[in-house]
Coordinates of C-alpha atoms and ligand atoms in Angstrom, one line a residue:
X1 CA -22.5 -66.5 12.9
X2 CA -25.0 -65.0 10.3
X3 CA -27.5 -63.6 12.6
X4 CA -27.6 -60.2 14.5
X5 CA -29.0 -62.0 17.7
X6 CA -25.5 -64.0 17.9
X7 CA -23.5 -61.0 17.7
X8 CA -21.1 -60.5 20.7
X9 CA -22.0 -58.1 23.1
X10 CA -19.9 -54.8 23.5
X11 CA -19.4 -55.7 27.1
X12 CA -17.8 -59.0 26.3
X13 CA -15.6 -57.8 23.5
X14 CA -13.8 -55.0 25.6
X15 CA -13.0 -57.7 27.9
X16 CA -11.0 -59.5 25.3
X17 CA -7.5 -60.4 26.3
X18 CA -5.9 -59.0 23.1
X19 CA -7.7 -55.6 23.7
X20 CA -6.9 -55.4 27.4
X21 CA -3.6 -53.2 26.9
X22 CA -5.5 -50.5 25.1
X23 CA -7.4 -47.9 26.8
X24 CA -11.1 -48.4 27.8
X25 CA -12.5 -45.5 25.2
X26 CA -10.7 -46.8 22.6
X27 CA -11.9 -50.3 23.1
X28 CA -15.4 -49.3 23.5
X29 CA -15.6 -47.0 20.7
X30 CA -14.0 -49.2 18.2
X31 CA -16.3 -52.2 19.2
X32 CA -19.2 -50.2 18.6
X33 CA -18.0 -49.3 15.1
X34 CA -17.3 -52.7 14.3
X35 CA -20.4 -54.4 15.3
X36 CA -22.3 -51.7 13.2
X37 CA -20.2 -52.3 10.1
X38 CA -20.6 -55.9 10.6
X39 CA -24.4 -56.0 10.9
X40 CA -24.7 -53.5 7.5
X41 CA -22.3 -56.1 5.8
X42 CA -24.7 -59.0 7.0
X43 CA -27.6 -56.9 6.0
X44 CA -26.2 -56.5 2.3
X45 CA -25.1 -60.6 2.3
X46 CA -27.3 -62.7 4.9
X47 CA -25.1 -65.8 4.0
X48 CA -21.6 -64.2 5.1
X49 CA -20.4 -65.7 7.8
X50 CA -18.9 -63.5 10.4
X51 CA -16.5 -64.7 13.2
X52 CA -16.2 -63.5 16.6
X53 CA -12.0 -63.4 15.7
X54 CA -12.5 -61.4 12.9
X55 CA -14.5 -59.0 14.7
X56 CA -12.0 -58.8 17.4
X57 CA -9.1 -58.2 14.8
X58 CA -10.9 -55.6 13.4
X59 CA -11.3 -53.8 16.5
X60 CA -7.6 -53.9 16.9
X61 CA -6.7 -52.9 13.5
X62 CA -8.9 -50.1 13.9
X63 CA -7.0 -48.9 17.1
X64 CA -3.7 -49.8 16.1
X65 CA -4.5 -47.1 13.0
X66 CA -6.0 -44.6 15.3
X67 CA -2.8 -44.8 17.7
X68 CA -0.5 -44.5 14.5
X69 CA -2.4 -41.4 13.7
X70 CA -1.8 -39.9 16.7
X71 CA 0.6 -37.0 17.1
X72 CA 3.9 -38.4 17.9
X73 CA 7.6 -37.4 17.9
X74 CA 9.5 -38.0 14.4
X75 CA 13.6 -37.9 13.5
X76 CA 13.2 -35.5 10.2
X77 CA 16.3 -36.7 8.3
X78 CA 14.9 -35.3 5.0
X79 CA 17.2 -32.3 5.1
X80 CA 14.3 -30.1 4.5
X81 CA 14.8 -27.9 7.7
X82 CA 11.5 -25.8 7.6
X83 CA 9.4 -28.7 6.8
X84 CA 5.5 -27.7 6.7
X85 CA 4.3 -31.1 7.3
X86 CA 6.7 -32.0 10.0
X87 CA 5.9 -29.1 12.4
X88 CA 8.0 -26.1 10.8
X89 CA 10.0 -24.9 13.3
X90 CA 11.3 -26.9 16.5
X91 CA 11.4 -25.2 19.8
X92 CA 14.4 -25.6 21.9
X93 CA 14.3 -27.1 25.2
X94 CA 15.3 -24.4 27.6
X95 CA 13.4 -21.9 25.4
X96 CA 10.3 -24.3 26.3
X97 CA 11.4 -24.7 30.0
X98 CA 11.1 -21.0 30.3
X99 CA 7.6 -21.0 28.6
X100 CA 6.3 -24.0 30.7
X101 CA 6.8 -21.6 34.0
X102 CA 4.2 -19.1 32.3
X103 CA 1.9 -21.4 30.8
X104 CA 1.0 -23.8 33.9
X105 CA 0.2 -20.4 35.8
X106 CA -1.8 -17.6 35.9
X107 CA -0.1 -14.6 34.5
X108 CA -0.7 -10.9 33.6
X109 CA -1.3 -11.7 30.0
X110 CA -4.1 -9.1 30.1
X111 CA -3.4 -7.5 33.3
X112 CA -1.5 -4.3 34.2
X113 CA 0.1 -4.6 37.5
X114 CA 1.0 -1.5 38.1
X115 CA -2.7 0.1 37.8
X116 CA -4.6 -3.5 38.3
X117 CA -6.7 -2.6 35.2
X118 CA -6.7 -4.3 32.3
X119 CA -3.8 -4.6 29.9
X120 CA -3.2 -5.4 26.4
X121 CA -1.9 -8.7 25.4
X122 CA 0.6 -7.7 22.9
X123 CA 2.2 -5.3 25.4
X124 CA 5.2 -8.0 26.4
X125 CA 5.9 -8.3 23.0
X126 CA 5.9 -4.8 21.4
X127 CA 8.8 -3.1 23.3
X128 CA 11.0 -6.2 22.3
X129 CA 9.9 -5.8 18.9
X130 CA 10.7 -2.3 18.7
X131 CA 14.3 -3.1 20.3
X132 CA 15.1 -5.9 17.5
X133 CA 13.5 -4.7 14.7
X134 CA 13.1 -0.6 15.1
X135 CA 9.7 -0.7 14.2
X136 CA 7.3 2.1 15.3
X137 CA 4.7 -0.4 16.5
X138 CA 3.7 -4.4 16.2
X139 CA 1.0 -6.7 16.4
X140 CA 0.7 -10.6 16.0
X141 CA -2.3 -12.5 14.8
X142 CA -2.7 -16.3 14.1
X143 CA -0.2 -16.7 11.0
X144 CA 0.9 -14.8 8.1
X145 CA -1.9 -15.5 6.1
X146 CA -4.3 -13.9 8.8
X147 CA -2.0 -10.9 8.9
X148 CA -2.5 -10.5 4.9
X149 CA -6.0 -10.8 5.4
X150 CA -6.3 -8.3 8.2
X151 CA -4.0 -5.6 6.8
X152 CA -5.8 -5.6 3.5
X153 CA -9.3 -5.7 5.2
X154 CA -8.6 -2.7 7.3
X155 CA -6.6 -0.6 5.2
X156 CA -8.1 -1.3 1.7
X157 CA -11.6 -2.7 2.2
X158 CA -14.1 -1.6 -0.9
X159 CA -10.8 -0.1 -2.3
X160 CA -8.4 -1.2 -4.8
X161 CA -4.8 -2.9 -4.2
X162 CA -2.3 -3.0 -6.7
X163 CA -0.3 -6.1 -7.2
X164 CA 2.2 -7.4 -9.8
X165 CA 1.1 -10.3 -11.9
X166 CA 4.4 -11.6 -11.0
X167 CA 3.6 -11.7 -7.4
X168 CA 0.1 -13.3 -7.5
X169 CA 1.6 -16.4 -5.8
X170 CA -0.1 -19.5 -4.1
X171 CA 1.7 -20.4 -0.8
X172 CA 0.2 -23.9 -0.5
X173 CA -2.5 -25.4 1.7
X174 CA -4.7 -23.7 -0.9
X175 CA -3.3 -20.1 0.0
X176 CA -3.7 -18.1 -2.9
X177 CA -3.0 -14.1 -2.7
X178 CA -5.6 -12.9 -5.2
X179 CA -8.3 -15.4 -3.3
X180 CA -7.3 -13.5 0.4
X181 CA -7.7 -10.3 -1.5
X182 CA -11.0 -10.9 -2.7
X183 CA -12.1 -12.5 0.8
X184 CA -11.1 -9.4 2.7
X185 CA -13.4 -7.5 0.7
X186 CA -10.7 -5.7 -1.3
X187 CA -10.6 -5.2 -5.4
X188 CA -7.7 -6.5 -7.0
X189 CA -5.8 -4.4 -9.7
X190 CA -3.3 -6.5 -11.4
X191 CA -0.4 -4.8 -13.0
X192 CA 2.6 -6.0 -15.5
X193 CA 3.2 -9.3 -16.9
X194 CA 4.0 -12.9 -15.2
X195 CA 7.6 -12.0 -15.8
X196 CA 8.1 -8.2 -15.9
X197 CA 6.4 -5.3 -14.1
X198 CA 7.9 -1.8 -14.4
X199 CA 7.2 1.1 -12.0
X200 CA 5.2 2.7 -14.8
X201 CA 2.6 -0.2 -14.7
X202 CA 2.4 0.6 -10.9
X203 CA 2.2 4.4 -11.9
X204 CA -0.8 4.0 -14.6
X205 CA -3.0 1.8 -12.5
X206 CA -3.4 4.4 -9.7
X207 CA -6.7 5.7 -9.7
X208 CA -9.1 7.5 -7.2
X209 CA -10.0 4.1 -5.8
X210 CA -6.6 2.8 -5.1
X211 CA -5.6 2.3 -1.4
X212 CA -2.5 -0.1 -1.2
X213 CA 0.4 -1.4 -3.0
X214 CA 1.1 -5.0 -2.3
X215 CA 4.4 -6.4 -2.8
X216 CA 4.7 -10.0 -2.1
X217 CA 8.2 -12.0 -1.6
X218 CA 8.6 -14.7 -3.9
X219 CA 9.6 -17.0 -1.0
X220 CA 8.4 -20.3 -2.7
X221 CA 9.7 -20.0 -6.3
X222 CA 12.2 -17.9 -8.5
X223 CA 11.7 -16.5 -11.4
X224 CA 15.1 -16.6 -13.8
X225 CA 16.0 -15.6 -17.3
X226 CA 14.1 -12.5 -18.9
X227 CA 12.5 -11.1 -15.9
X228 CA 12.4 -7.9 -13.7
X229 CA 10.1 -6.6 -10.8
X230 CA 9.9 -2.9 -9.3
X231 CA 12.1 -2.6 -6.4
X232 CA 10.9 -1.5 -2.8
X233 CA 12.6 1.7 -2.9
X234 CA 11.0 2.8 -6.3
X235 CA 7.7 1.9 -4.9
X236 CA 8.3 3.5 -1.6
X237 CA 8.6 7.1 -3.5
X238 CA 5.6 6.1 -5.7
X239 CA 3.5 5.5 -2.8
X240 CA 4.4 8.5 -0.9
X241 CA 4.0 10.5 -3.9
X242 CA 0.6 9.2 -4.4
X243 CA -0.4 8.9 -0.8
X244 CA -0.6 5.0 -1.1
X245 CA 0.1 2.3 1.8
X246 CA 2.8 0.3 0.6
X247 CA 2.7 -3.0 2.4
X248 CA 5.1 -5.9 2.2
X249 CA 4.2 -9.5 2.4
X250 CA 7.6 -11.1 3.5
X251 CA 6.3 -14.6 4.2
X252 CA 9.6 -15.9 5.7
X253 CA 11.6 -12.9 7.4
X254 CA 14.8 -13.1 8.8
X255 CA 16.6 -10.8 11.3
X256 CA 19.8 -12.0 12.8
X257 CA 22.9 -14.3 12.5
X258 CA 21.8 -15.9 9.1
X259 CA 24.9 -17.3 7.6
X260 CA 26.1 -15.3 4.5
X261 CA 25.4 -17.9 2.1
X262 CA 21.6 -17.8 2.8
X263 CA 21.4 -14.3 3.5
X264 CA 22.8 -12.9 0.3
X265 CA 20.3 -10.8 -1.6
X266 CA 17.3 -12.1 0.7
X267 CA 15.9 -8.9 2.3
X268 CA 16.4 -8.5 6.1
X269 CA 13.3 -7.2 8.1
X270 CA 14.8 -4.2 9.6
X271 CA 16.0 -2.9 6.3
X272 CA 12.8 -3.7 4.3
X273 CA 10.9 -1.8 7.3
X274 CA 12.8 1.7 6.0
X275 CA 11.1 1.2 2.7
X276 CA 7.6 0.3 3.4
X277 CA 4.5 1.5 5.9
X278 CA 3.8 -2.2 6.8
X279 CA 5.2 -5.5 6.6
X280 CA 4.2 -9.2 7.8
X281 CA 5.9 -12.6 8.0
X282 CA 5.5 -16.1 9.9
X283 CA 6.7 -16.7 13.1
X284 CA 7.5 -20.2 12.4
X285 CA 9.7 -20.1 9.2
X286 CA 12.9 -18.5 9.1
X287 CA 12.4 -16.7 12.4
X288 CA 12.1 -20.1 14.0
X289 CA 9.7 -19.8 16.8
X290 CA 5.6 -20.6 16.8
X291 CA 3.2 -20.3 14.1
X292 CA 2.3 -16.5 14.3
X293 CA 1.7 -13.8 12.1
X294 CA 4.1 -10.9 12.8
X295 CA 3.0 -7.4 11.8
X296 CA 5.5 -4.5 12.0
X297 CA 5.4 -0.9 10.6
X298 CA 4.2 2.5 11.1
X299 CA 2.0 3.1 14.3
X300 CA -1.0 5.1 12.7
X301 CA -1.6 1.9 10.4
X302 CA -1.4 -0.8 13.2
X303 CA -3.5 1.3 15.5
X304 CA -6.4 1.0 12.8
X305 CA -5.5 -2.9 12.6
X306 CA -5.8 -3.0 16.4
X307 CA -9.3 -1.4 16.0
X308 CA -10.3 -3.9 13.7
X309 CA -13.2 -6.3 15.1
X310 CA -11.8 -9.3 13.4
X311 CA -8.7 -8.9 15.3
X312 CA -10.7 -10.6 17.9
X313 CA -11.0 -13.6 15.6
X314 CA -7.6 -14.0 14.6
X315 CA -5.8 -13.0 17.9
X316 CA -3.0 -15.2 19.4
X317 CA -3.5 -17.4 22.5
X318 CA -1.5 -17.2 25.4
X319 CA 1.0 -20.0 24.5
X320 CA 1.9 -18.5 21.2
X321 CA 2.8 -15.2 23.0
X322 CA 4.8 -16.9 25.4
X323 CA 6.8 -18.7 23.3
X324 CA 7.2 -15.6 20.9
X325 CA 8.0 -13.7 24.0
X326 CA 11.0 -16.0 25.1
X327 CA 12.4 -16.5 21.4
X328 CA 12.5 -12.5 21.3
X329 CA 14.6 -12.8 24.5
X330 CA 17.1 -15.1 23.1
X331 CA 17.3 -12.8 19.8
X332 CA 18.1 -9.8 22.0
X333 CA 20.6 -11.6 24.3
X334 CA 22.1 -12.9 20.9
X335 CA 21.6 -16.5 22.0
X336 CA 21.2 -17.6 18.5
X337 CA 21.9 -21.1 19.3
X338 CA 18.5 -21.2 21.2
X339 CA 16.9 -20.6 18.0
X340 CA 17.0 -24.3 16.6
X341 CA 16.2 -23.5 12.7
X342 CA 18.9 -21.0 13.1
X343 CA 21.1 -23.5 14.6
X344 CA 20.6 -26.0 12.1
X345 CA 20.6 -23.4 8.9
X346 CA 24.3 -22.4 10.4
X347 CA 25.4 -25.8 11.3
X348 CA 29.1 -26.1 9.6
X349 CA 29.6 -29.2 7.5
X350 CA 32.3 -30.3 9.9
X351 CA 29.4 -31.0 12.8
X352 CA 27.0 -32.5 10.1
X353 CA 29.8 -35.1 9.0
X354 CA 30.7 -35.7 12.8
X355 CA 26.9 -36.4 13.1
X356 CA 26.4 -38.9 10.4
X357 CA 29.9 -40.6 11.1
X358 CA 28.6 -41.2 14.9
X359 CA 25.7 -43.1 13.6
X360 CA 27.6 -44.8 10.7
X361 CA 30.2 -46.3 13.4
X362 CA 27.3 -47.1 15.8
X363 CA 24.8 -48.9 13.6
X364 CA 24.8 -52.5 12.4
X365 CA 23.6 -52.0 8.8
X366 CA 26.7 -51.1 6.1
X367 CA 26.0 -47.2 4.7
X368 CA 28.3 -44.9 3.0
X369 CA 28.9 -41.4 3.7
X370 CA 28.3 -39.0 0.9
X371 CA 28.1 -35.0 0.3
X372 CA 24.8 -33.6 -0.8
X373 CA 22.5 -30.8 -0.6
X374 CA 19.7 -29.9 1.9
X375 CA 17.0 -27.1 1.5
X376 CA 15.6 -24.6 3.6
X377 CA 12.1 -25.4 3.4
X378 CA 8.8 -24.0 4.2
X379 CA 8.4 -21.8 1.2
X380 CA 11.8 -20.1 2.1
X381 CA 14.6 -19.6 -0.5
X382 CA 13.9 -21.9 -3.3
X383 CA 17.0 -21.1 -5.2
X384 CA 19.2 -21.7 -2.4
X385 CA 20.6 -25.2 -1.0
X386 CA 23.1 -25.9 1.7
X387 CA 25.7 -28.3 1.9
X388 CA 25.3 -31.4 3.8
X389 CA 26.4 -35.0 4.6
X390 CA 23.9 -38.0 4.2
X391 CA 24.0 -41.5 5.0
X392 CA 22.9 -44.0 2.1
X393 CA 21.7 -47.3 2.8
X394 CA 22.0 -50.5 0.6
X395 CA 18.6 -51.7 -1.0
X396 CA 15.6 -51.1 -2.3
X397 CA 15.1 -47.1 -1.8
X398 CA 11.2 -47.2 -1.5
X399 CA 11.1 -50.1 0.4
X400 CA 13.7 -48.8 2.8
X401 CA 12.0 -45.5 3.0
X402 CA 8.4 -46.9 4.0
X403 CA 10.2 -49.3 6.5
X404 CA 12.1 -46.2 8.3
X405 CA 8.9 -44.1 8.1
X406 CA 7.2 -46.9 10.1
X407 CA 9.7 -46.1 12.8
X408 CA 9.2 -42.4 12.5
X409 CA 12.3 -41.6 10.8
X410 CA 11.6 -39.3 8.1
X411 CA 14.4 -39.8 5.2
X412 CA 14.7 -39.1 1.4
X413 CA 15.5 -40.9 -1.8
X414 CA 18.3 -39.7 -3.6
X415 CA 20.0 -41.2 -6.7
X416 CA 17.9 -44.3 -6.3
X417 CA 19.4 -44.7 -2.8
X418 CA 17.6 -44.2 1.0
X419 CA 19.5 -41.3 2.5
X420 CA 19.5 -40.0 5.8
X421 CA 20.2 -36.3 5.6
X422 CA 22.0 -34.8 8.9
X423 CA 21.7 -31.2 8.3
X424 CA 18.2 -31.3 9.8
X425 CA 18.8 -34.0 12.7
X426 CA 19.7 -32.4 15.9
X427 CA 22.6 -33.8 17.7
X428 CA 20.3 -34.6 21.0
X429 CA 18.3 -37.1 18.5
X430 CA 21.6 -39.2 17.5
X431 CA 21.4 -41.6 20.3
X432 CA 17.7 -42.0 19.9
X433 CA 18.3 -42.7 16.0
X434 CA 20.9 -45.4 16.7
X435 CA 18.7 -47.3 18.6
X436 CA 16.0 -47.3 16.4
X437 CA 18.1 -48.4 13.4
X438 CA 19.4 -51.0 15.6
X439 CA 16.2 -52.3 16.9
X440 CA 15.3 -53.5 13.2
X441 CA 16.2 -56.9 12.4
X442 CA 17.0 -56.7 8.6
X443 CA 16.9 -54.0 5.9
Ligands
PLP1 C1 4.4 -18.9 4.0 C2 3.6 -17.5 3.5 C3 2.2 -17.1 3.8 C4 1.8 -17.6 4.8 O1 2.0 -17.6 6.3 P1 1.6 -19.0 7.2 O2 2.3 -18.1 8.7 O3 1.9 -20.2 6.6 O4 -0.1 -18.5 7.3 C5 2.0 -15.7 3.2 N1 2.7 -15.1 2.4 C6 4.0 -15.7 1.8 C7 4.7 -14.7 0.9 C8 4.4 -16.9 2.6 O5 5.9 -17.0 2.2

């Protein structure tokens, strides 16, 4: 057909046999889209001949594309445990079940059951943070980026913040410390150089406009060779003497039961708190819970944050509060195996080997078992890796990577082989993984 009047009606397209299995809203929406596109095409070239089957095919392609983009489960065989693109930390099913009861019902989120008056949504978390971290006060916002913003905006607005040039970092997703400082209405006073910043650099920068010293954890890169930074203990003495606030943006905080290889030289939240006024970290990196910015520190500063009007815009939903609350309970009960991120990070090499062998034995394709190294990820511990076992497949690596990706299995290419890394694969995913691989005809 090459005439507008001959175009099929939407009502006839949505009844087509091949489209029938898809939901009506998708059939209707994409039929309209495709008809519009085809009419445009025809306007450009009146000789174009458009068949009804071409229209139907295009509708089906668009629906398939839409469904492929929908949120769905993946198997993370990349070996990167805190994988930002794959949703960072995974929630344990028992933890989820505990939350489900609270989320699927009304709760005392902001209601004081004793007085019958309005309560604070942060109260359920506060006491638990105090027990776990021995902090004076705590607050939770949407993510750690929001925490950095709120802290700077509240405690240093229209004043200066001092930061080492070696710590003016970019986190990814276009989050850059200098930009955030500017957006918070704070003037950045840079000190030192990219590789070295001494205590005297901070000292010399202090003037009547200084409000805060910011220390940022080098969470996603490491500096080797001729380098030095000023440590928190030295900055604590200086900030006290000069009556400045000392804030540590920790990024990815850990608190309990991390294996010694990973925790070596990594700052632990509880210890850091003794040396700064306020600190913040992400809820879904090493802490292993949901997206949140966890702020801990001195009561007099956190009270100020709570009074900032911006908090209303950065505040967390009951879903996040519920998940954090249940995570904190598991930490306090020392049920660390319920924190999936920690569980995977602490998994023994022997157990990882068993997981790999189980899959190797039960799939129809030939693989070889190899030792390799996994990354923590999530901008955490760039200079540390973890031993792991992988299964390497025979065949063209990039082709296989794509083929597995189409089946929602995310592996990586190493030494020209496509591999599945069992460090980041959970035990309860193994049978599903075996089934998917065996459902493939060939590799
Ligand atoms: C990850 C990170 C952030 C941002 O945290 P989000 O929770 O992702 O918003 C900020 N600062 C540092 C040092 C980080 O590592």
